[in-house]
Amino acid sequence: MSDLYFIGGAPRTGKTTVVQKLLKQKPILAASTDAIRAVALGLVSKETDPHLHRVERGPFGSEEHLSNLKSNQELLLKQELASAEATWKSVLDFVGYYQKDAKDALVEGVAVLPSELAKVNFDFKAVFIVNLTDQTEEILSHARENSFDWLSKYDDETIRQYATFNYRWNQYYAEEAVKYGFHVVEIEPKNFHQSVDTAVELLSA
């Protein structure tokens, strides 16, 4: 029987750090939902899986996306969740492959939604990582100090708007995870590593 692990949450919450620490204790195959979706898009045609391809949002930086970031963040959240839901079938295909061979696997990312995870009929362990503090200045500072940060090419106002949206995204995961009875770990910036340890302990229990 496979041991399956799921880590969900909005971007920039510390999910990757949790994954890295868990893998030191239990080396297993790990994948992000972004990577799974990217592979699926390359393998599946629009005719075969129209839902995966039909995501009503442009890439970040498109005129539509930036407009929604500025004036309609609830619509933007709805679009992000639609993208996550469309990706979920590919996530289940991924873990199903490893279940057949009785191999352990871990999946992390924004497409791990509490509402979808609550529907599965196999055993797993899950935790949702959220950050419910205002991270605007931290996100802005990181973007300005690190050219590898994908936000670094945008102006300060756009980054601040993204930070506001990201906070709303975090609220969504926190509310939904509680609703469906999943573990929620709130990342405390001043106690980041302690928060990460708590998440790892919940997954390891």
XYZ file of N, CA and C in Angstrom:
615
model
N 0.837 -1.199 0.000
C 0.000 0.000 0.000
C 0.873 1.251 0.000
N 0.487 2.221 -0.793
C 1.256 3.462 -0.885
C 0.948 4.390 0.277
N 1.956 5.123 0.697
C 1.757 6.254 1.599
C 1.712 7.500 0.724
N 0.591 8.196 0.753
C 0.411 9.376 -0.093
C 0.284 10.617 0.773
N 0.961 11.684 0.341
C 0.990 12.925 1.104
C 0.589 14.081 0.188
N -0.178 15.006 0.750
C -0.581 16.193 -0.002
C -0.309 17.437 0.848
N 0.257 18.436 0.197
C 0.513 19.720 0.857
C -0.087 20.803 -0.033
N -1.091 21.495 0.480
C -1.764 22.516 -0.305
C -1.591 23.899 0.286
N -1.893 24.895 -0.521
C -1.804 26.268 -0.052
C -1.469 27.221 -1.180
N -1.595 28.490 -0.888
C -1.299 29.534 -1.865
C 0.208 29.637 -2.109
N 0.619 30.369 -3.143
C 2.057 30.581 -3.370
C 2.708 31.327 -2.212
N 3.993 31.115 -2.042
C 4.827 31.864 -1.092
C 4.454 31.626 0.367
N 4.016 30.417 0.674
C 3.673 30.128 2.067
C 4.721 29.279 2.777
N 5.585 28.619 2.017
C 6.578 27.746 2.635
C 6.355 26.271 2.336
N 5.480 25.970 1.381
C 5.187 24.570 1.047
C 6.451 23.825 0.620
N 7.260 24.461 -0.203
C 8.474 23.807 -0.699
C 9.429 23.483 0.439
N 9.524 24.369 1.411
C 10.395 24.126 2.564
C 9.895 22.920 3.358
N 8.580 22.810 3.509
C 8.004 21.654 4.196
C 8.352 20.376 3.441
N 8.209 20.414 2.123
C 8.536 19.251 1.299
C 9.997 18.847 1.502
N 10.887 19.803 1.423
C 12.315 19.514 1.551
C 12.649 18.873 2.889
N 12.031 19.367 3.947
C 12.310 18.824 5.278
C 11.721 17.427 5.438
N 10.514 17.218 4.900
C 9.899 15.895 4.983
C 10.711 14.867 4.203
N 11.232 15.257 3.042
C 11.995 14.329 2.204
C 13.311 13.916 2.853
N 13.836 14.750 3.732
C 15.052 14.367 4.465
C 14.754 13.227 5.430
N 13.533 13.203 5.944
C 13.131 12.142 6.857
C 12.643 10.909 6.107
N 11.995 11.142 4.980
C 11.381 10.045 4.231
C 11.573 10.291 2.742
N 12.670 9.831 2.186
C 12.926 10.059 0.757
C 11.891 9.337 -0.116
N 11.036 10.100 -0.767
C 10.031 9.545 -1.657
C 9.909 10.449 -2.888
N 9.162 9.979 -3.848
C 8.942 10.788 -5.039
C 8.053 11.976 -4.693
N 8.433 13.167 -5.129
C 7.635 14.366 -4.869
C 7.464 15.151 -6.160
N 6.293 15.765 -6.305
C 6.015 16.561 -7.498
C 5.101 17.722 -7.138
N 5.229 18.801 -7.893
C 4.347 19.944 -7.695
C 3.184 19.858 -8.670
N 2.054 20.442 -8.298
C 0.905 20.429 -9.207
C 1.177 21.275 -10.444
N 2.031 22.290 -10.326
C 2.401 23.084 -11.506
C 3.120 22.208 -12.532
N 4.035 21.360 -12.039
C 4.782 20.481 -12.939
C 3.868 19.433 -13.561
N 2.947 18.896 -12.761
C 2.016 17.888 -13.273
C 1.148 18.489 -14.369
N 0.663 19.710 -14.144
C -0.178 20.358 -15.159
C 0.618 20.642 -16.438
N 1.864 21.082 -16.277
C 2.687 21.391 -17.446
C 2.897 20.145 -18.305
N 3.154 19.013 -17.652
C 3.337 17.762 -18.389
C 2.031 17.350 -19.063
N 0.923 17.457 -18.327
C -0.376 17.060 -18.873
C -0.742 17.896 -20.095
N -0.464 19.178 -20.038
C -0.785 20.042 -21.176
C -0.012 19.638 -22.422
N 1.197 19.117 -22.203
C 2.004 18.697 -23.337
C 1.607 17.345 -23.895
N 0.883 16.564 -23.086
C 0.536 15.204 -23.502
C -0.913 15.054 -23.940
N -1.761 15.947 -23.443
C -3.196 15.805 -23.689
C -3.685 16.936 -24.582
N -4.415 16.594 -25.618
C -4.920 17.610 -26.542
C -6.169 18.269 -25.984
N -6.552 19.389 -26.579
C -7.779 20.068 -26.180
C -8.995 19.192 -26.433
N -8.920 18.381 -27.475
C -10.050 17.505 -27.801
C -10.197 16.400 -26.767
N -9.070 15.881 -26.273
C -9.101 14.790 -25.303
C -9.529 15.265 -23.929
N -9.003 16.419 -23.513
C -9.326 16.944 -22.189
C -9.521 18.452 -22.277
N -10.676 18.880 -22.742
C -10.917 20.315 -22.924
C -10.898 21.100 -21.616
N -11.259 20.457 -20.503
C -11.300 21.164 -19.224
C -9.902 21.590 -18.777
N -8.916 20.742 -19.042
C -7.555 21.076 -18.646
C -7.046 22.285 -19.425
N -7.413 22.361 -20.697
C -6.939 23.453 -21.540
C -7.788 24.711 -21.423
N -9.043 24.529 -21.056
C -9.935 25.680 -21.023
C -9.871 26.367 -19.660
N -8.876 27.185 -19.478
C -8.718 27.960 -18.248
C -8.900 29.423 -18.601
N -9.899 30.036 -17.991
C -10.264 31.394 -18.386
C -9.419 32.443 -17.670
N -8.151 32.386 -17.881
C -7.280 33.429 -17.340
C -6.036 33.493 -18.221
N -5.539 34.682 -18.400
C -4.304 34.827 -19.142
C -3.120 34.645 -18.207
N -1.927 34.608 -18.749
C -0.742 34.504 -17.906
C -0.576 35.767 -17.083
N 0.090 35.642 -15.940
C 0.338 36.823 -15.129
C 1.135 37.819 -15.975
N 0.692 39.032 -15.991
C 1.335 40.036 -16.827
C 0.503 40.398 -18.035
N -0.489 39.543 -18.368
C -1.370 39.888 -19.473
C -2.243 41.058 -19.047
N -2.761 41.776 -20.017
C -3.588 42.948 -19.724
C -4.810 42.568 -18.887
N -5.441 41.442 -19.245
C -6.638 40.998 -18.513
C -6.297 40.639 -17.072
N -5.219 39.896 -16.903
C -4.835 39.441 -15.567
C -4.487 40.631 -14.675
N -3.717 41.566 -15.185
C -3.336 42.731 -14.393
C -4.541 43.603 -14.078
N -5.484 43.660 -15.003
C -6.696 44.427 -14.763
C -7.504 43.812 -13.627
N -7.648 42.496 -13.642
C -8.377 41.804 -12.572
C -7.638 41.900 -11.245
N -6.325 41.876 -11.290
C -5.527 42.008 -10.076
C -5.800 43.355 -9.418
N -6.051 44.342 -10.249
C -6.257 45.697 -9.753
C -7.696 45.946 -9.314
N -8.660 45.371 -10.063
C -10.048 45.775 -9.817
C -11.043 44.655 -9.553
N -10.643 43.390 -9.748
C -11.604 42.300 -9.562
C -10.884 41.048 -9.058
N -10.392 41.122 -7.840
C -9.608 40.011 -7.312
C -10.453 38.773 -7.023
N -11.740 38.943 -6.755
C -12.588 37.774 -6.539
C -12.745 36.971 -7.824
N -12.839 37.646 -8.963
C -12.885 36.951 -10.244
C -11.563 36.237 -10.493
N -10.466 36.897 -10.162
C -9.153 36.296 -10.350
C -9.014 35.040 -9.490
N -9.510 35.093 -8.264
C -9.465 33.912 -7.405
C -10.288 32.788 -8.015
N -11.460 33.120 -8.528
C -12.315 32.127 -9.173
C -11.594 31.474 -10.349
N -10.870 32.262 -11.123
C -10.133 31.738 -12.266
C -8.983 30.829 -11.823
N -8.288 31.221 -10.767
C -7.194 30.396 -10.248
C -7.732 29.064 -9.738
N -8.876 29.086 -9.070
C -9.464 27.859 -8.554
C -9.949 26.965 -9.695
N -10.455 27.578 -10.774
C -10.858 26.794 -11.944
C -9.654 26.086 -12.554
N -8.527 26.772 -12.573
C -7.295 26.169 -13.084
C -6.874 24.998 -12.196
N -6.995 25.193 -10.878
C -6.634 24.132 -9.938
C -7.539 22.918 -10.106
N -8.827 23.145 -10.239
C -9.781 22.049 -10.410
C -9.514 21.286 -11.703
N -9.167 22.013 -12.764
C -8.873 21.362 -14.044
C -7.614 20.508 -13.951
N -6.694 20.893 -13.089
C -5.437 20.165 -12.925
C -5.619 18.915 -12.074
N -6.633 18.905 -11.223
C -6.771 17.852 -10.215
C -6.856 16.453 -10.823
N -7.540 16.290 -11.948
C -7.632 14.963 -12.573
C -6.242 14.433 -12.905
N -5.376 15.311 -13.387
C -4.008 14.887 -13.711
C -3.237 14.532 -12.449
N -3.527 15.224 -11.355
C -2.896 14.900 -10.075
C -3.319 13.490 -9.637
N -4.604 13.184 -9.760
C -5.089 11.855 -9.389
C -4.489 10.777 -10.288
N -4.332 11.077 -11.564
C -3.681 10.123 -12.473
C -2.246 9.870 -12.022
N -1.575 10.927 -11.595
C -0.187 10.829 -11.144
C -0.077 9.913 -9.923
N -0.877 10.184 -8.894
C -0.770 9.366 -7.677
C -1.287 7.950 -7.930
N -2.260 7.819 -8.836
C -2.773 6.493 -9.156
C -1.720 5.585 -9.754
N -0.853 6.169 -10.552
C 0.235 5.406 -11.157
C 1.134 4.808 -10.085
N 1.433 5.581 -9.060
C 2.310 5.091 -7.996
C 1.573 4.164 -7.032
N 0.259 4.372 -6.883
C -0.519 3.450 -6.070
C -0.502 2.046 -6.657
N -0.578 1.937 -7.982
C -0.581 0.632 -8.641
C 0.673 -0.153 -8.313
N 1.804 0.551 -8.171
C 3.075 -0.106 -7.877
C 3.400 -0.079 -6.389
N 2.429 0.343 -5.579
C 2.606 0.407 -4.124
C 3.810 1.261 -3.739
N 3.979 2.367 -4.452
C 5.071 3.287 -4.153
C 4.535 4.548 -3.478
N 5.346 5.099 -2.586
C 4.944 6.311 -1.876
C 5.145 7.539 -2.764
N 4.315 8.552 -2.546
C 4.444 9.771 -3.336
C 3.897 10.967 -2.561
N 4.391 12.132 -2.930
C 3.969 13.389 -2.313
C 3.652 14.392 -3.410
N 2.561 15.115 -3.239
C 2.196 16.165 -4.188
C 1.951 17.454 -3.419
N 2.547 18.535 -3.888
C 2.316 19.836 -3.251
C 1.939 20.847 -4.310
N 1.147 21.841 -3.885
C 0.853 22.915 -4.818
C -0.529 23.513 -4.644
N -0.793 24.523 -5.437
C -2.059 25.247 -5.341
C -3.236 24.422 -5.835
N -2.985 23.385 -6.624
C -4.085 22.561 -7.132
C -4.524 21.488 -6.144
N -3.891 21.439 -4.977
C -4.371 20.557 -3.912
C -5.448 21.330 -3.164
N -6.688 21.122 -3.554
C -7.815 21.850 -2.987
C -8.533 20.990 -1.948
N -8.893 21.561 -0.807
C -9.611 20.782 0.216
C -10.882 20.126 -0.315
N -11.648 20.848 -1.123
C -12.908 20.316 -1.635
C -12.701 19.098 -2.520
N -11.617 19.078 -3.291
C -11.328 17.945 -4.164
C -10.708 16.787 -3.368
N -9.841 17.116 -2.448
C -9.187 16.087 -1.646
C -10.203 15.334 -0.786
N -11.245 16.027 -0.366
C -12.274 15.406 0.475
C -13.058 14.329 -0.279
N -12.969 14.305 -1.599
C -13.743 13.364 -2.413
C -13.019 12.044 -2.675
N -11.712 11.981 -2.413
C -10.956 10.784 -2.798
C -11.320 9.613 -1.899
N -11.124 8.395 -2.418
C -11.504 7.199 -1.681
C -10.308 6.344 -1.289
N -9.155 6.984 -1.074
C -7.972 6.263 -0.617
C -7.372 7.004 0.580
N -6.523 6.305 1.314
C -5.908 6.894 2.499
C -4.779 7.840 2.115
N -4.621 8.880 2.876
C -3.562 9.854 2.625
C -3.362 10.701 3.875
N -2.299 11.460 3.861
C -2.071 12.467 4.891
C -1.961 13.814 4.192
N -2.530 14.840 4.808
C -2.531 16.149 4.158
C -2.394 17.265 5.177
N -1.818 18.342 4.720
C -1.737 19.551 5.530
C -1.817 20.745 4.583
N -2.453 21.783 5.051
C -2.543 23.009 4.264
C -1.756 24.102 4.975
N -0.864 24.737 4.208
C 0.023 25.756 4.743
C -0.535 27.121 4.372
N -0.750 27.978 5.364
C -1.307 29.300 5.083
C -0.500 30.370 5.811
N -0.533 31.560 5.259
C 0.104 32.711 5.886
C -0.941 33.816 5.955
N -1.413 34.092 7.154
C -2.498 35.046 7.338
C -2.027 36.361 7.927
N -0.766 36.682 7.683
C -0.239 37.990 8.066
C 0.017 38.801 6.805
N 0.056 40.101 6.938
C 0.299 40.975 5.791
C 1.765 40.862 5.379
N 1.987 40.262 4.210
C 3.349 40.040 3.726
C 3.740 41.000 2.605
N 2.994 42.097 2.467
C 3.224 43.006 1.349
C 4.659 43.506 1.288
N 5.156 44.030 2.387
C 6.504 44.602 2.374
C 7.564 43.529 2.184
N 7.332 42.351 2.741
C 8.292 41.255 2.574
C 8.336 40.790 1.116
N 7.160 40.666 0.494
C 7.102 40.250 -0.912
C 7.754 41.305 -1.804
N 7.469 42.570 -1.522
C 8.053 43.659 -2.300
C 9.564 43.683 -2.142
N 10.030 43.559 -0.919
C 11.470 43.590 -0.653
C 12.181 42.429 -1.337
N 11.590 41.245 -1.273
C 12.211 40.070 -1.898
C 12.301 40.256 -3.408
N 11.254 40.799 -4.000
C 11.254 41.015 -5.455
C 12.316 42.024 -5.862
N 12.515 43.040 -5.054
C 13.482 44.083 -5.388
C 14.931 43.633 -5.166
N 15.120 42.702 -4.250
C 16.480 42.265 -3.906
C 16.922 41.017 -4.655
N 15.976 40.336 -5.341
C 16.308 39.071 -6.001
C 15.771 39.062 -7.431
N 16.669 39.138 -8.371
C 16.254 39.194 -9.776
C 15.606 37.899 -10.248
N 15.845 36.777 -9.536
C 15.235 35.513 -9.929
C 13.774 35.428 -9.509
N 13.343 36.326 -8.641
C 11.944 36.364 -8.234
C 11.104 36.800 -9.437
N 10.107 35.995 -9.829
C 9.342 36.305 -11.037
C 8.590 37.620 -10.935
N 8.400 38.130 -9.712
C 7.739 39.419 -9.554
C 8.680 40.604 -9.772
N 9.956 40.341 -9.857
C 10.944 41.424 -9.877
C 10.797 42.368 -11.078
N 10.186 41.887 -12.169
C 10.073 42.733 -13.369
C 8.874 43.677 -13.329
N 8.058 43.564 -12.275
C 6.867 44.407 -12.187
C 7.101 45.613 -11.275
N 6.263 46.638 -11.468
C 6.409 47.843 -10.651
C 5.874 47.590 -9.241
N 6.205 48.502 -8.334
C 5.851 48.325 -6.926
C 4.355 48.181 -6.714
N 3.561 48.961 -7.429
C 2.119 48.919 -7.239
C 1.546 47.557 -7.628
N 2.028 46.994 -8.729
C 1.563 45.675 -9.149
C 1.930 44.617 -8.117
N 3.135 44.709 -7.581
C 3.568 43.744 -6.560
C 2.716 43.868 -5.309
N 2.383 45.095 -4.922
C 1.523 45.296 -3.749
C 0.131 44.711 -3.997
N -0.383 44.881 -5.200
C -1.693 44.320 -5.530
C -1.639 42.793 -5.502
N -0.529 42.238 -5.996
C -0.368 40.787 -5.940
C -0.355 40.306 -4.493
N 0.332 41.030 -3.622
C 0.409 40.644 -2.218
C -0.974 40.643 -1.573
N -1.791 41.621 -1.931
C -3.163 41.674 -1.423
C -3.961 40.466 -1.903
N -3.810 40.148 -3.183
C -4.498 38.990 -3.734
C -4.018 37.700 -3.080
N -2.727 37.584 -2.880
C -2.166 36.377 -2.283
C -2.700 36.164 -0.866
N -2.897 37.262 -0.145
C -3.478 37.184 1.193
C -4.898 36.610 1.114
N -5.679 37.077 0.147
C -7.034 36.564 -0.042
C -7.006 35.082 -0.398
N -6.045 34.700 -1.200
C -5.870 33.303 -1.600
C -5.585 32.442 -0.372
N -4.743 32.928 0.515
C -4.435 32.218 1.755
C -5.684 32.049 2.616
N -6.500 33.093 2.680
C -7.733 33.009 3.456
C -8.625 31.887 2.930
N -8.689 31.768 1.615
C -9.513 30.735 1.001
C -9.084 29.344 1.471
N -7.778 29.048 1.384
C -7.296 27.731 1.792
C -7.551 27.482 3.271
N -7.342 28.498 4.105
C -7.564 28.332 5.537
C -9.020 27.988 5.826
N -9.939 28.718 5.212
C -11.370 28.501 5.440
C -11.821 27.143 4.913
N -11.378 26.790 3.719
C -11.797 25.539 3.116
C -11.209 24.325 3.839
N -9.960 24.409 4.251
C -9.327 23.294 4.956
C -10.043 23.015 6.274
N -10.401 24.063 6.996
C -11.148 23.902 8.246
C -12.525 23.305 7.953
N -13.152 23.793 6.914
C -14.490 23.311 6.531
C -14.496 21.814 6.299
N -13.445 21.291 5.659
C -13.400 19.872 5.324
C -12.602 19.044 6.334
N -12.190 19.652 7.427
C -11.561 18.912 8.513
C -10.104 18.544 8.316
N -9.369 19.307 7.508
C -7.952 19.025 7.295
C -7.067 19.855 8.231
N -5.861 19.366 8.439
C -4.896 20.100 9.247
C -4.512 21.402 8.549
N -4.457 22.474 9.309
C -4.010 23.771 8.805
C -2.850 24.241 9.672
N -1.763 24.600 9.035
C -0.625 25.174 9.756
C -0.439 26.600 9.285
N -0.586 27.525 10.207
C -0.378 28.926 9.868
C 1.092 29.270 10.056
N 1.713 29.690 8.985
C 3.125 30.060 9.044
C 3.262 31.388 9.788
N 4.048 31.368 10.835
C 4.333 32.589 11.584
C 5.723 33.063 11.164
N 5.813 34.191 10.464
C 7.103 34.657 9.939
C 8.230 34.687 10.972
N 7.906 35.066 12.202
C 8.947 35.148 13.239
C 9.335 33.774 13.764
N 8.492 32.780 13.505
C 8.777 31.404 13.935
C 8.621 30.462 12.742
N 9.209 30.871 11.616
C 9.017 30.143 10.365
C 9.421 28.679 10.488
N 10.605 28.418 10.996
C 11.101 27.042 11.046
C 10.294 26.186 12.021
N 9.820 26.791 13.090
C 8.961 26.062 14.019
C 7.644 25.686 13.344
N 7.103 26.607 12.551
C 5.865 26.327 11.815
C 6.076 25.201 10.811
N 7.212 25.220 10.125
C 7.545 24.156 9.174
C 7.647 22.820 9.883
N 8.299 22.816 11.056
C 8.436 21.575 11.828
C 7.071 21.027 12.215
N 6.152 21.907 12.570
C 4.795 21.469 12.940
C 4.120 20.774 11.765
N 4.258 21.343 10.571
C 3.656 20.739 9.380
C 4.261 19.364 9.108
N 5.572 19.253 9.228
C 6.242 17.983 8.981
C 5.806 16.929 10.005
N 5.664 17.336 11.250
C 5.221 16.405 12.299
C 3.822 15.873 12.004
N 2.938 16.732 11.529
C 1.576 16.294 11.211
C 1.577 15.273 10.067
N 2.441 15.481 9.104
C 2.520 14.554 7.979
C 3.219 13.249 8.356
N 4.087 13.317 9.337
C 4.861 12.150 9.740
C 4.153 11.302 10.784
N 3.133 11.872 11.414
C 2.452 11.153 12.514
C 1.772 9.882 12.039
